[in-house]
mmCIF file of C-alpha atoms and ligand atoms in Angstrom:
data_model
loop_
_atom_site.group_PDB
_atom_site.id
_atom_site.type_symbol
_atom_site.label_atom_id
_atom_site.label_comp_id
_atom_site.label_asym_id
_atom_site.label_seq_id
_atom_site.Cartn_x
_atom_site.Cartn_y
_atom_site.Cartn_z
ATOM 1 C CA MET A 108 65.596 -3.924 22.606
ATOM 2 C CA LYS A 109 62.301 -2.939 24.222
ATOM 3 C CA ARG A 110 63.466 -4.237 27.589
ATOM 4 C CA LEU A 111 66.506 -1.979 27.429
ATOM 5 C CA ALA A 112 64.355 1.144 27.093
ATOM 6 C CA PRO A 113 63.639 1.687 30.813
ATOM 7 C CA ILE A 114 67.307 1.205 31.689
ATOM 8 C CA LEU A 115 68.370 3.678 29.035
ATOM 9 C CA CYS A 116 65.749 6.116 30.267
ATOM 10 C CA LEU A 117 67.392 6.077 33.686
ATOM 11 C CA VAL A 118 70.726 6.851 32.061
ATOM 12 C CA LEU A 119 69.674 9.418 29.482
ATOM 13 C CA ALA A 120 68.487 12.843 30.586
ATOM 14 C CA GLY A 121 65.229 14.347 29.353
ATOM 15 C CA CYS A 122 63.307 11.186 28.548
ATOM 16 C CA GLU A 123 61.026 10.761 31.566
ATOM 17 C CA GLY A 124 58.051 9.237 29.781
ATOM 18 C CA LYS A 125 56.234 12.379 28.675
ATOM 19 C CA ALA A 126 57.143 13.383 25.104
ATOM 20 C CA SER A 127 59.983 10.864 25.052
ATOM 21 C CA ILE A 128 61.524 9.682 21.800
ATOM 22 C CA PHE A 129 61.856 6.258 23.452
ATOM 23 C CA ALA A 130 58.080 5.937 23.878
ATOM 24 C CA PRO A 131 56.972 6.106 20.223
ATOM 25 C CA LYS A 132 53.240 6.230 19.465
ATOM 26 C CA GLY A 133 53.487 5.821 15.703
ATOM 27 C CA PRO A 134 55.579 4.097 13.030
ATOM 28 C CA GLY A 135 57.671 7.196 12.211
ATOM 29 C CA ALA A 136 58.897 7.695 15.762
ATOM 30 C CA GLY A 137 59.080 3.886 16.140
ATOM 31 C CA SER A 138 61.739 3.671 13.429
ATOM 32 C CA LEU A 139 63.681 6.540 14.949
ATOM 33 C CA ALA A 140 63.508 5.007 18.430
ATOM 34 C CA GLY A 141 64.753 1.694 16.988
ATOM 35 C CA VAL A 142 67.766 3.337 15.345
ATOM 36 C CA GLY A 143 68.327 5.510 18.431
ATOM 37 C CA LEU A 144 68.422 2.502 20.780
ATOM 38 C CA PHE A 145 70.610 0.497 18.408
ATOM 39 C CA VAL A 146 73.140 3.330 18.055
ATOM 40 C CA THR A 147 73.127 4.091 21.793
ATOM 41 C CA VAL A 148 73.767 0.453 22.726
ATOM 42 C CA LEU A 149 76.388 -0.014 19.988
ATOM 43 C CA PHE A 150 78.372 3.105 20.866
ATOM 44 C CA SER A 151 78.091 2.376 24.585
ATOM 45 C CA LEU A 152 79.727 -0.999 23.852
ATOM 46 C CA VAL A 153 82.461 0.702 21.802
ATOM 47 C CA THR A 154 83.075 3.121 24.693
ATOM 48 C CA LEU A 155 83.303 0.224 27.171
ATOM 49 C CA VAL A 156 85.811 -1.614 24.948
ATOM 50 C CA MET A 157 87.923 1.543 24.619
ATOM 51 C CA LEU A 158 87.893 2.130 28.390
ATOM 52 C CA GLY A 159 88.794 -1.541 28.916
ATOM 53 C CA LEU A 160 91.765 -1.227 26.571
ATOM 54 C CA LEU A 161 92.945 1.931 28.349
ATOM 55 C CA VAL A 162 92.781 0.181 31.743
ATOM 56 C CA PHE A 163 94.605 -2.845 30.266
ATOM 57 C CA VAL A 164 97.410 -0.654 28.918
ATOM 58 C CA ALA A 165 97.679 1.314 32.166
ATOM 59 C CA VAL A 166 97.969 -1.884 34.223
ATOM 60 C CA ARG A 167 100.434 -3.543 31.842
ATOM 61 C CA ARG A 168 102.704 -0.505 31.569
ATOM 62 C CA LYS A 169 106.221 -1.064 32.917
ATOM 63 C CA GLY A 170 108.791 1.617 33.737
ATOM 64 C CA THR A 171 108.343 5.369 33.487
ATOM 65 C CA LEU A 172 107.484 7.355 30.367
ATOM 66 C CA ALA A 173 111.032 8.797 30.388
ATOM 67 C CA GLU A 174 112.500 5.307 30.078
ATOM 68 C CA HIS A 175 110.407 4.651 26.975
ATOM 69 C CA ALA A 176 111.459 7.800 25.109
ATOM 70 C CA PRO A 177 112.216 7.916 22.279
ATOM 71 C CA TYR A 178 109.470 5.425 21.663
ATOM 72 C CA ASP A 179 109.787 2.822 18.963
ATOM 73 C CA ALA A 180 107.742 4.012 15.991
ATOM 74 C CA GLY A 181 108.140 0.735 14.199
ATOM 75 C CA GLY A 182 105.448 -1.938 14.552
ATOM 76 C CA GLY A 183 101.870 -1.591 15.719
ATOM 77 C CA GLN A 184 100.573 -0.436 12.337
ATOM 78 C CA PRO A 185 98.278 -3.484 11.918
ATOM 79 C CA VAL A 186 96.597 -2.604 15.237
ATOM 80 C CA ILE A 187 96.019 0.938 14.000
ATOM 81 C CA LEU A 188 94.788 -0.301 10.629
ATOM 82 C CA ILE A 189 92.288 -2.712 12.188
ATOM 83 C CA GLY A 190 91.293 -0.866 15.356
ATOM 84 C CA GLY A 191 91.518 2.675 14.018
ATOM 85 C CA PHE A 192 90.220 2.217 10.489
ATOM 86 C CA THR A 193 88.650 -1.143 9.576
ATOM 87 C CA LEU A 194 86.476 -1.646 12.679
ATOM 88 C CA PRO A 195 85.146 1.970 12.774
ATOM 89 C CA ALA A 196 84.464 1.785 9.011
ATOM 90 C CA ILE A 197 82.443 -1.422 9.455
ATOM 91 C CA ILE A 198 80.527 -0.085 12.463
ATOM 92 C CA LEU A 199 79.714 3.251 10.780
ATOM 93 C CA ALA A 200 78.670 1.447 7.571
ATOM 94 C CA VAL A 201 76.304 -0.793 9.574
ATOM 95 C CA VAL A 202 74.803 2.254 11.327
ATOM 96 C CA PHE A 203 74.410 4.011 7.961
ATOM 97 C CA ILE A 204 72.655 1.017 6.378
ATOM 98 C CA VAL A 205 70.367 0.448 9.390
ATOM 99 C CA GLY A 206 69.499 4.169 9.224
ATOM 100 C CA LEU A 207 68.685 3.970 5.507
ATOM 101 C CA VAL A 208 66.530 0.853 5.908
ATOM 102 C CA LYS A 209 64.626 2.341 8.861
ATOM 103 C CA MET A 210 64.122 5.636 7.032
ATOM 104 C CA ASP A 211 62.486 3.706 4.240
ATOM 105 C CA ASP A 212 60.020 1.981 6.631
ATOM 106 C CA PHE A 213 57.992 5.137 7.098
ATOM 107 C CA PRO A 214 59.308 7.996 4.942
ATOM 108 C CA LEU A 215 59.180 11.471 6.454
ATOM 109 C CA ASP A 216 57.592 12.724 3.265
ATOM 110 C CA GLY A 217 54.801 11.010 1.303
ATOM 111 C CA HIS A 218 55.467 13.189 -1.744
ATOM 112 C CA MET A 219 57.018 10.329 -3.738
ATOM 113 C CA GLN A 220 53.947 8.152 -3.111
ATOM 114 C CA GLY A 221 51.733 10.947 -4.443
ATOM 115 C CA ALA A 222 50.316 11.917 -1.043
ATOM 116 C CA LYS A 223 48.666 15.335 -0.907
ATOM 117 C CA PRO A 224 48.949 17.447 2.237
ATOM 118 C CA GLU A 225 45.796 17.433 4.363
ATOM 119 C CA ILE A 226 47.034 19.932 6.902
ATOM 120 C CA ARG A 227 49.199 22.995 6.455
ATOM 121 C CA VAL A 228 51.094 24.272 9.475
ATOM 122 C CA ILE A 229 52.573 27.762 9.264
ATOM 123 C CA GLY A 230 55.179 28.721 11.853
ATOM 124 C CA ARG A 231 54.836 32.264 13.164
ATOM 125 C CA GLN A 232 56.602 34.110 15.938
ATOM 126 C CA TRP A 233 55.498 32.460 18.287
ATOM 127 C CA TRP A 234 52.500 30.335 17.462
ATOM 128 C CA TRP A 235 51.287 27.836 14.886
ATOM 129 C CA GLU A 236 48.703 28.604 12.244
ATOM 130 C CA VAL A 237 46.930 25.378 11.280
ATOM 131 C CA GLN A 238 44.944 25.008 8.062
ATOM 132 C CA TYR A 239 42.830 21.986 7.161
ATOM 133 C CA LEU A 240 42.955 21.967 3.392
ATOM 134 C CA GLY A 241 39.874 19.852 2.570
ATOM 135 C CA GLU A 242 38.865 18.761 -0.952
ATOM 136 C CA SER A 243 37.768 22.266 -1.962
ATOM 137 C CA PRO A 244 38.244 25.819 -0.631
ATOM 138 C CA HIS A 245 34.730 25.506 0.790
ATOM 139 C CA PHE A 246 36.031 22.946 3.296
ATOM 140 C CA ARG A 247 39.147 24.873 4.220
ATOM 141 C CA LEU A 248 39.426 25.643 7.872
ATOM 142 C CA THR A 249 41.911 27.769 9.794
ATOM 143 C CA THR A 250 42.663 27.264 13.442
ATOM 144 C CA ALA A 251 45.739 27.535 15.660
ATOM 145 C CA ASN A 252 48.110 25.731 17.985
ATOM 146 C CA GLU A 253 45.995 22.650 18.667
ATOM 147 C CA ILE A 254 46.235 20.145 15.824
ATOM 148 C CA HIS A 255 43.676 17.359 15.619
ATOM 149 C CA VAL A 256 44.314 14.253 13.525
ATOM 150 C CA PRO A 257 42.587 10.885 13.122
ATOM 151 C CA VAL A 258 44.464 7.809 14.370
ATOM 152 C CA GLY A 259 45.510 4.825 12.301
ATOM 153 C CA ARG A 260 46.495 6.335 8.963
ATOM 154 C CA PRO A 261 49.329 8.506 7.648
ATOM 155 C CA ILE A 262 48.641 12.240 7.628
ATOM 156 C CA GLU A 263 50.614 14.430 5.266
ATOM 157 C CA ILE A 264 51.457 17.853 6.687
ATOM 158 C CA GLU A 265 52.857 20.774 4.718
ATOM 159 C CA LEU A 266 55.171 23.001 6.747
ATOM 160 C CA LEU A 267 55.689 26.685 5.910
ATOM 161 C CA SER A 268 57.025 29.687 7.755
ATOM 162 C CA HIS A 269 55.688 33.205 7.892
ATOM 163 C CA ASP A 270 58.822 34.835 9.289
ATOM 164 C CA VAL A 271 61.934 33.005 10.520
ATOM 165 C CA ILE A 272 63.006 29.365 10.638
ATOM 166 C CA HIS A 273 61.027 27.234 13.083
ATOM 167 C CA ALA A 274 61.022 23.454 13.530
ATOM 168 C CA PHE A 275 58.048 21.206 14.127
ATOM 169 C CA TRP A 276 58.702 18.425 16.622
ATOM 170 C CA VAL A 277 56.355 16.055 18.402
ATOM 171 C CA PRO A 278 58.893 13.563 19.838
ATOM 172 C CA GLU A 279 56.461 10.660 20.270
ATOM 173 C CA LEU A 280 55.375 10.842 16.618
ATOM 174 C CA HIS A 281 58.321 11.673 14.374
ATOM 175 C CA GLY A 282 61.554 13.597 13.960
ATOM 176 C CA LYS A 283 62.064 17.345 13.628
ATOM 177 C CA VAL A 284 61.323 19.121 10.360
ATOM 178 C CA ASP A 285 62.209 22.771 9.743
ATOM 179 C CA LEU A 286 59.711 25.384 8.607
ATOM 180 C CA VAL A 287 61.704 27.628 6.279
ATOM 181 C CA PRO A 288 60.504 30.978 4.858
ATOM 182 C CA GLY A 289 59.752 30.694 1.135
ATOM 183 C CA PHE A 290 60.068 26.927 1.142
ATOM 184 C CA SER A 291 57.556 24.124 1.513
ATOM 185 C CA ASN A 292 58.561 21.133 3.632
ATOM 186 C CA ARG A 293 56.616 17.983 4.335
ATOM 187 C CA LEU A 294 56.130 15.784 7.353
ATOM 188 C CA ARG A 295 54.179 12.553 7.392
ATOM 189 C CA ILE A 296 52.934 11.259 10.708
ATOM 190 C CA GLN A 297 50.793 8.394 11.786
ATOM 191 C CA VAL A 298 49.447 8.088 15.309
ATOM 192 C CA ASP A 299 48.488 4.632 16.557
ATOM 193 C CA GLU A 300 46.842 5.517 19.880
ATOM 194 C CA PRO A 301 44.322 8.263 20.618
ATOM 195 C CA GLY A 302 45.766 10.816 22.995
ATOM 196 C CA VAL A 303 47.159 14.305 23.442
ATOM 197 C CA TYR A 304 50.774 14.611 22.355
ATOM 198 C CA GLU A 305 52.989 17.522 23.287
ATOM 199 C CA GLY A 306 55.499 19.015 20.946
ATOM 200 C CA ARG A 307 57.405 22.207 20.542
ATOM 201 C CA CYS A 308 59.345 24.408 18.202
ATOM 202 C CA ALA A 309 62.821 22.914 17.947
ATOM 203 C CA GLU A 310 64.705 25.742 16.247
ATOM 204 C CA PHE A 311 65.593 28.925 18.115
ATOM 205 C CA CYS A 312 63.296 31.570 16.649
ATOM 206 C CA GLY A 313 63.421 34.483 19.070
ATOM 207 C CA ALA A 314 62.397 35.542 22.558
ATOM 208 C CA GLN A 315 59.429 33.199 22.969
ATOM 209 C CA HIS A 316 60.831 30.162 21.171
ATOM 210 C CA ALA A 317 60.404 28.085 24.337
ATOM 211 C CA ASN A 318 56.711 29.001 24.526
ATOM 212 C CA MET A 319 55.915 27.990 20.965
ATOM 213 C CA ARG A 320 54.328 24.727 21.949
ATOM 214 C CA ILE A 321 52.293 22.212 20.029
ATOM 215 C CA LEU A 322 49.369 20.099 21.192
ATOM 216 C CA LEU A 323 48.531 17.299 18.815
ATOM 217 C CA VAL A 324 45.240 15.607 19.609
ATOM 218 C CA ALA A 325 44.817 12.195 17.991
ATOM 219 C CA GLU A 326 41.244 10.912 17.916
ATOM 220 C CA ASN A 327 39.225 8.041 16.499
ATOM 221 C CA PRO A 328 38.167 8.910 12.930
ATOM 222 C CA ASP A 329 34.507 9.615 13.823
ATOM 223 C CA HIS A 330 35.516 11.876 16.742
ATOM 224 C CA PHE A 331 37.896 13.661 14.421
ATOM 225 C CA GLU A 332 35.204 14.152 11.753
ATOM 226 C CA SER A 333 32.770 15.612 14.257
ATOM 227 C CA TRP A 334 35.514 17.906 15.601
ATOM 228 C CA LEU A 335 36.140 19.063 12.016
ATOM 229 C CA ARG A 336 32.431 19.738 11.486
ATOM 230 C CA ARG A 337 32.202 21.760 14.711
ATOM 231 C CA GLN A 338 35.302 23.762 13.821
ATOM 232 C CA ARG A 339 33.930 24.634 10.374
ATOM 233 C CA ARG A 340 30.901 26.315 11.907
ATOM 234 C CA PRO A 341 31.003 30.065 12.499
ATOM 235 C CA ALA A 342 31.351 31.295 16.061
ATOM 236 C CA GLN A 343 28.659 30.929 18.661
ATOM 237 C CA ILE A 344 26.796 34.251 18.841
ATOM 238 C CA PRO A 345 26.372 35.072 22.533
ATOM 239 C CA GLU A 346 23.037 34.794 24.252
ATOM 240 C CA ASP A 347 23.794 36.565 27.506
ATOM 241 C CA GLU A 348 24.172 40.316 27.745
ATOM 242 C CA LEU A 349 27.696 40.372 29.161
ATOM 243 C CA ALA A 350 29.129 38.180 26.377
ATOM 244 C CA MET A 351 27.234 40.233 23.792
ATOM 245 C CA GLU A 352 28.897 43.376 25.149
ATOM 246 C CA GLY A 353 32.205 41.483 24.963
ATOM 247 C CA MET A 354 31.623 40.619 21.316
ATOM 248 C CA LYS A 355 30.941 44.270 20.450
ATOM 249 C CA LEU A 356 34.085 45.368 22.252
ATOM 250 C CA PHE A 357 36.056 42.642 20.475
ATOM 251 C CA GLU A 358 34.805 43.889 17.094
ATOM 252 C CA THR A 359 35.262 47.598 17.715
ATOM 253 C CA ARG A 360 38.421 47.836 19.823
ATOM 254 C CA ALA A 361 41.920 46.542 19.030
ATOM 255 C CA CYS A 362 41.133 42.782 19.132
ATOM 256 C CA GLY A 363 39.408 42.418 15.762
ATOM 257 C CA LEU A 364 42.289 44.102 13.911
ATOM 258 C CA CYS A 365 44.512 41.084 14.546
ATOM 259 C CA HIS A 366 42.163 38.174 15.253
ATOM 260 C CA THR A 367 39.418 36.525 13.270
ATOM 261 C CA VAL A 368 36.253 35.221 14.872
ATOM 262 C CA ARG A 369 34.262 33.824 11.962
ATOM 263 C CA GLY A 370 30.667 35.016 11.989
ATOM 264 C CA THR A 371 31.548 38.363 13.594
ATOM 265 C CA ARG A 372 33.119 41.519 12.193
ATOM 266 C CA ALA A 373 36.534 40.573 13.596
ATOM 267 C CA LEU A 374 38.585 39.577 10.551
ATOM 268 C CA GLY A 375 42.238 40.225 11.436
ATOM 269 C CA THR A 376 44.867 37.768 10.258
ATOM 270 C CA VAL A 377 47.893 38.880 12.303
ATOM 271 C CA GLY A 378 47.174 36.646 15.291
ATOM 272 C CA PRO A 379 45.544 33.235 15.772
ATOM 273 C CA ASP A 380 41.980 32.577 14.595
ATOM 274 C CA LEU A 381 39.834 32.549 17.746
ATOM 275 C CA THR A 382 36.525 31.280 16.303
ATOM 276 C CA HIS A 383 36.534 28.213 18.566
ATOM 277 C CA LEU A 384 38.998 29.383 21.196
ATOM 278 C CA ALA A 385 37.023 27.905 24.095
ATOM 279 C CA SER A 386 37.348 24.417 22.598
ATOM 280 C CA ARG A 387 41.134 24.574 22.923
ATOM 281 C CA ARG A 388 42.950 23.222 25.921
ATOM 282 C CA ARG A 389 45.481 26.018 26.316
ATOM 283 C CA ILE A 390 46.187 29.603 25.207
ATOM 284 C CA GLY A 391 49.306 31.608 24.253
ATOM 285 C CA ALA A 392 50.557 28.847 21.882
ATOM 286 C CA ASN A 393 49.808 26.273 24.574
ATOM 287 C CA SER A 394 51.885 28.049 27.199
ATOM 288 C CA LEU A 395 48.991 28.818 29.608
ATOM 289 C CA PRO A 396 45.789 27.071 30.738
ATOM 290 C CA ASN A 397 42.638 28.132 28.906
ATOM 291 C CA GLN A 398 40.872 29.534 31.974
ATOM 292 C CA HIS A 399 38.836 32.657 32.584
ATOM 293 C CA ALA A 400 41.501 34.440 34.663
ATOM 294 C CA TYR A 401 44.306 33.677 32.214
ATOM 295 C CA LEU A 402 42.162 34.845 29.289
ATOM 296 C CA ALA A 403 41.426 38.157 31.018
ATOM 297 C CA ALA A 404 45.083 38.576 31.989
ATOM 298 C CA TRP A 405 46.185 37.736 28.450
ATOM 299 C CA ALA A 406 43.719 40.220 26.942
ATOM 300 C CA THR A 407 45.257 43.170 28.818
ATOM 301 C CA ARG A 408 48.750 42.083 29.828
ATOM 302 C CA ALA A 409 50.034 39.676 27.188
ATOM 303 C CA GLN A 410 53.495 41.259 27.446
ATOM 304 C CA SER A 411 53.803 40.244 31.103
ATOM 305 C CA LEU A 412 52.758 36.661 30.404
ATOM 306 C CA LYS A 413 54.814 36.214 27.237
ATOM 307 C CA PRO A 414 57.317 39.086 26.845
ATOM 308 C CA GLU A 415 57.913 40.333 23.279
ATOM 309 C CA VAL A 416 54.895 38.449 21.937
ATOM 310 C CA LYS A 417 53.331 40.351 18.982
ATOM 311 C CA MET A 418 50.164 40.926 20.999
ATOM 312 C CA PRO A 419 50.447 44.338 22.702
ATOM 313 C CA ASN A 420 49.181 45.167 26.170
ATOM 314 C CA VAL A 421 45.664 46.533 25.772
ATOM 315 C CA SER A 422 45.372 48.505 28.963
ATOM 316 C CA ASP A 423 42.425 50.804 28.238
ATOM 317 C CA PHE A 424 39.733 48.279 29.170
ATOM 318 C CA THR A 425 37.708 48.922 32.314
ATOM 319 C CA GLY A 426 37.131 46.012 34.700
ATOM 320 C CA GLN A 427 33.592 45.578 33.362
ATOM 321 C CA GLU A 428 34.804 45.567 29.754
ATOM 322 C CA LEU A 429 37.458 43.017 30.546
ATOM 323 C CA ARG A 430 34.908 40.721 32.207
ATOM 324 C CA ALA A 431 32.722 41.070 29.115
ATOM 325 C CA ILE A 432 35.554 40.165 26.725
ATOM 326 C CA ALA A 433 36.610 37.163 28.789
ATOM 327 C CA GLN A 434 32.966 36.050 28.929
ATOM 328 C CA PHE A 435 32.695 36.340 25.144
ATOM 329 C CA LEU A 436 35.932 34.393 24.541
ATOM 330 C CA ASN A 437 34.885 31.742 27.040
ATOM 331 C CA GLN A 438 31.760 30.828 25.118
ATOM 332 C CA LEU A 439 33.483 30.429 21.725
ATOM 333 C CA GLU A 440 33.166 26.663 21.792
HETATM 334 CU CU1 LIG B 47 59.576 28.806 16.564
HETATM 335 CU CU2 LIG B 47 61.464 28.244 17.862
#
């Protein structure tokens, strides 16, 4: 089956290596890829047989259609019974059973095995709130959009929504699971290789659905633990004057009403927590690079970069103020 994958990838659109369901990096996606390949090959064979039969009939046909009318309705029922009912029933039953067995290999939800969620992901228009639940509230940590997990063991994720229905999908790791308002869903993933995996929202949720992207960073357990420790710390208080000015502006102008930067007076909960923004790879729910110029542009003109995003344009900053804010955000490691 594995050898067929590259051939299928040439045939099937949208599976060019990156974030492909045919390049699984964990047991969940592995099962799905197995069933996917099996079904694709099986139904391709069925299609070939059907086309072959059509060609056979077309070549064998004698006389015109008019000469055959009225056609003889008697006879042929066994062919219909076998070809139209028995064979499809067997094939669909096999697919159903293979699906059930594979689903059982690595269940999407560890609830039945008593697994407790370690991470809670809350879908919001149009970003992901990420909470690390920890053993006690003291260890709870809130971040956004970039999800870090340790490799080599199953991670139970609780999925909630703050507004409309979203869907969490990292193709290389597992299938899609919806985030439904007022309802708690679960997703269990296991990543076998360290790496950065891209995912996205897979349920249309409004104007910026396409820019509601996920970055899932899988690390060795000790790297993950040290990441967790760094993230739990409050924000870096600036040492240089410009960043200090930026922090004051962040606290006193619009920014702090919507964003939290732990350790400062900015405590808003409308937008993503920015305490360790500079440690993240991308901004705007992973739609833009996390670079100085993009940060400054985002701070004043979010609506141009991501139209209809909940973050308004904040156009009353002077050039100096904007430089200060970008400087402050840039040092939030
Ligand atoms: Cu969230 Cu589509």
